CSV table of C-alpha atoms in Angstrom, one decimal:
chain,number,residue,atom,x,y,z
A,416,UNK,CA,0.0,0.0,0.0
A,417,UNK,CA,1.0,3.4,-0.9
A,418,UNK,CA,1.2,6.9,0.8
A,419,UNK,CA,-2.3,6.5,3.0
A,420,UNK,CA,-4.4,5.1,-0.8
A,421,UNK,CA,-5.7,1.4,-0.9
A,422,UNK,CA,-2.9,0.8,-3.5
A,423,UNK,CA,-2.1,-2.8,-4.3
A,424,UNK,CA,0.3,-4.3,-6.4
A,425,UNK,CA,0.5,-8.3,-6.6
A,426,UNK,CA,2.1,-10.4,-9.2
A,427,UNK,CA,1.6,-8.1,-12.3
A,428,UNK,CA,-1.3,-6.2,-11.2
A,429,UNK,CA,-2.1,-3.1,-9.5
A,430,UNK,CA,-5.6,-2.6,-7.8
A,431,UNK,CA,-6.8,1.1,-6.9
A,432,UNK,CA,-9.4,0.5,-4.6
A,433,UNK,CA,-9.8,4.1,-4.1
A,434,UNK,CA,-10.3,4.4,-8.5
A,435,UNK,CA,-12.2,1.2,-8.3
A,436,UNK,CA,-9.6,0.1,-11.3
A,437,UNK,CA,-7.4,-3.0,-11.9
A,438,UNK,CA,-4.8,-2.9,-14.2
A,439,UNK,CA,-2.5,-5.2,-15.6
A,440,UNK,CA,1.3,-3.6,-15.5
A,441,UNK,CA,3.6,-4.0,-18.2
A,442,UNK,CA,6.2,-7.5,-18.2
A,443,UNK,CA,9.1,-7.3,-20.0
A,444,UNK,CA,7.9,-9.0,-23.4
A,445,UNK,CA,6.5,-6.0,-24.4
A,446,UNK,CA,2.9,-6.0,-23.4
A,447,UNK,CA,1.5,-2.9,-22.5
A,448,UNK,CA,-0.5,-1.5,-19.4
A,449,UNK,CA,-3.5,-1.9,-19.9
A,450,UNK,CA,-7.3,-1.8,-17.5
A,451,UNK,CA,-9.1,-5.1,-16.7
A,452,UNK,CA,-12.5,-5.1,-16.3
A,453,UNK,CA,-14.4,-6.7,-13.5
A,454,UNK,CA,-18.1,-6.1,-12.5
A,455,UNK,CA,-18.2,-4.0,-9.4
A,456,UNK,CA,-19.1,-7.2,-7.4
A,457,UNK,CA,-16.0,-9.0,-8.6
A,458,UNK,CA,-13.8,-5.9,-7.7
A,459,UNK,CA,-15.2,-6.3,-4.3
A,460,UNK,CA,-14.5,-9.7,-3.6
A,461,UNK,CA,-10.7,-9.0,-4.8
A,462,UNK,CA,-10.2,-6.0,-2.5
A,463,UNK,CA,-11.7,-7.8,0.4
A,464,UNK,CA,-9.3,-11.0,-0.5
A,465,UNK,CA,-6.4,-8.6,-0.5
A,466,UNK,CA,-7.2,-6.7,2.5
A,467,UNK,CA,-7.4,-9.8,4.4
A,468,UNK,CA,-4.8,-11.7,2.4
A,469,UNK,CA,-2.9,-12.6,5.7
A,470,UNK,CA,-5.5,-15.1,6.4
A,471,UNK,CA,-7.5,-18.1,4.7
A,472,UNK,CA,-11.2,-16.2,4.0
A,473,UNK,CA,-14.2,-18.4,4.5
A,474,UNK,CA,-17.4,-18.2,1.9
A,475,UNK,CA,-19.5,-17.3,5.1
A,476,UNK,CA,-17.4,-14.1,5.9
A,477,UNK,CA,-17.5,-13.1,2.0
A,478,UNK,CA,-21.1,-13.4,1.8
A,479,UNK,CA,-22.0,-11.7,4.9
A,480,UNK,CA,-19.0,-8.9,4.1
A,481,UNK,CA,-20.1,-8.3,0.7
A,482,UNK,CA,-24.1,-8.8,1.1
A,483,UNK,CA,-24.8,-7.6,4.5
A,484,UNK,CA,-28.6,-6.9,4.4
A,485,UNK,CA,-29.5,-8.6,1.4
A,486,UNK,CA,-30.3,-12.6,1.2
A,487,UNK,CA,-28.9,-13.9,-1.4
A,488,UNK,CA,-27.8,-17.9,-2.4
A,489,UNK,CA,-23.8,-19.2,-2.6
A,490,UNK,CA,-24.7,-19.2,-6.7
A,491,UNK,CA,-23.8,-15.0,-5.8
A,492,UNK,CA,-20.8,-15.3,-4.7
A,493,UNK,CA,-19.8,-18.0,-7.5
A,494,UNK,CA,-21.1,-15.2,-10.0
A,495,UNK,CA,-18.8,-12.8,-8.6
A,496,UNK,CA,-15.9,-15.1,-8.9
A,497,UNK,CA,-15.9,-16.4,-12.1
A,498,UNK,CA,-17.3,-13.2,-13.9
């Protein structure tokens, strides 16, 4: 994390959580920076990964992180995941 922003950088990616963005930094065979999309839920399941990342996360905690108030089935948090 950088100067006080929720700045993330793992493997070849950097996450803003502040921007909401993840982008894919440059290797050295030549391939560009470049934005990755992910559906807002998907971008919240990875910053909540990451900001916990010096544990193991259970699907319980995610689901009741991620939909507080809201009832949903284990089918959601698949969704998110593999979108």
């Amino acid at each position: 994390m950088a100067s006080g922003r929720h700045l993330y950088r793992f493997g070849d990616f950097l996450v803003d959580q502040e921007r909401g963005w993840l982008r894919q930094a440059p290797t050295g065979s030549g391939q560009a920076e470049g934005e990755v999309e992910l559906p807002p839920r998907a971008f919240q399941v990875l910053c909540y990964l990451i900001e916990h990342r010096e544990r193991l996360v259970g699907k319980q905690e995610l689901m009741e992180a991620l939909w507080k108030d809201t009832f949903v089935t284990d089918d959601a948090l698949v969704q998110a995941v593999t979108s």
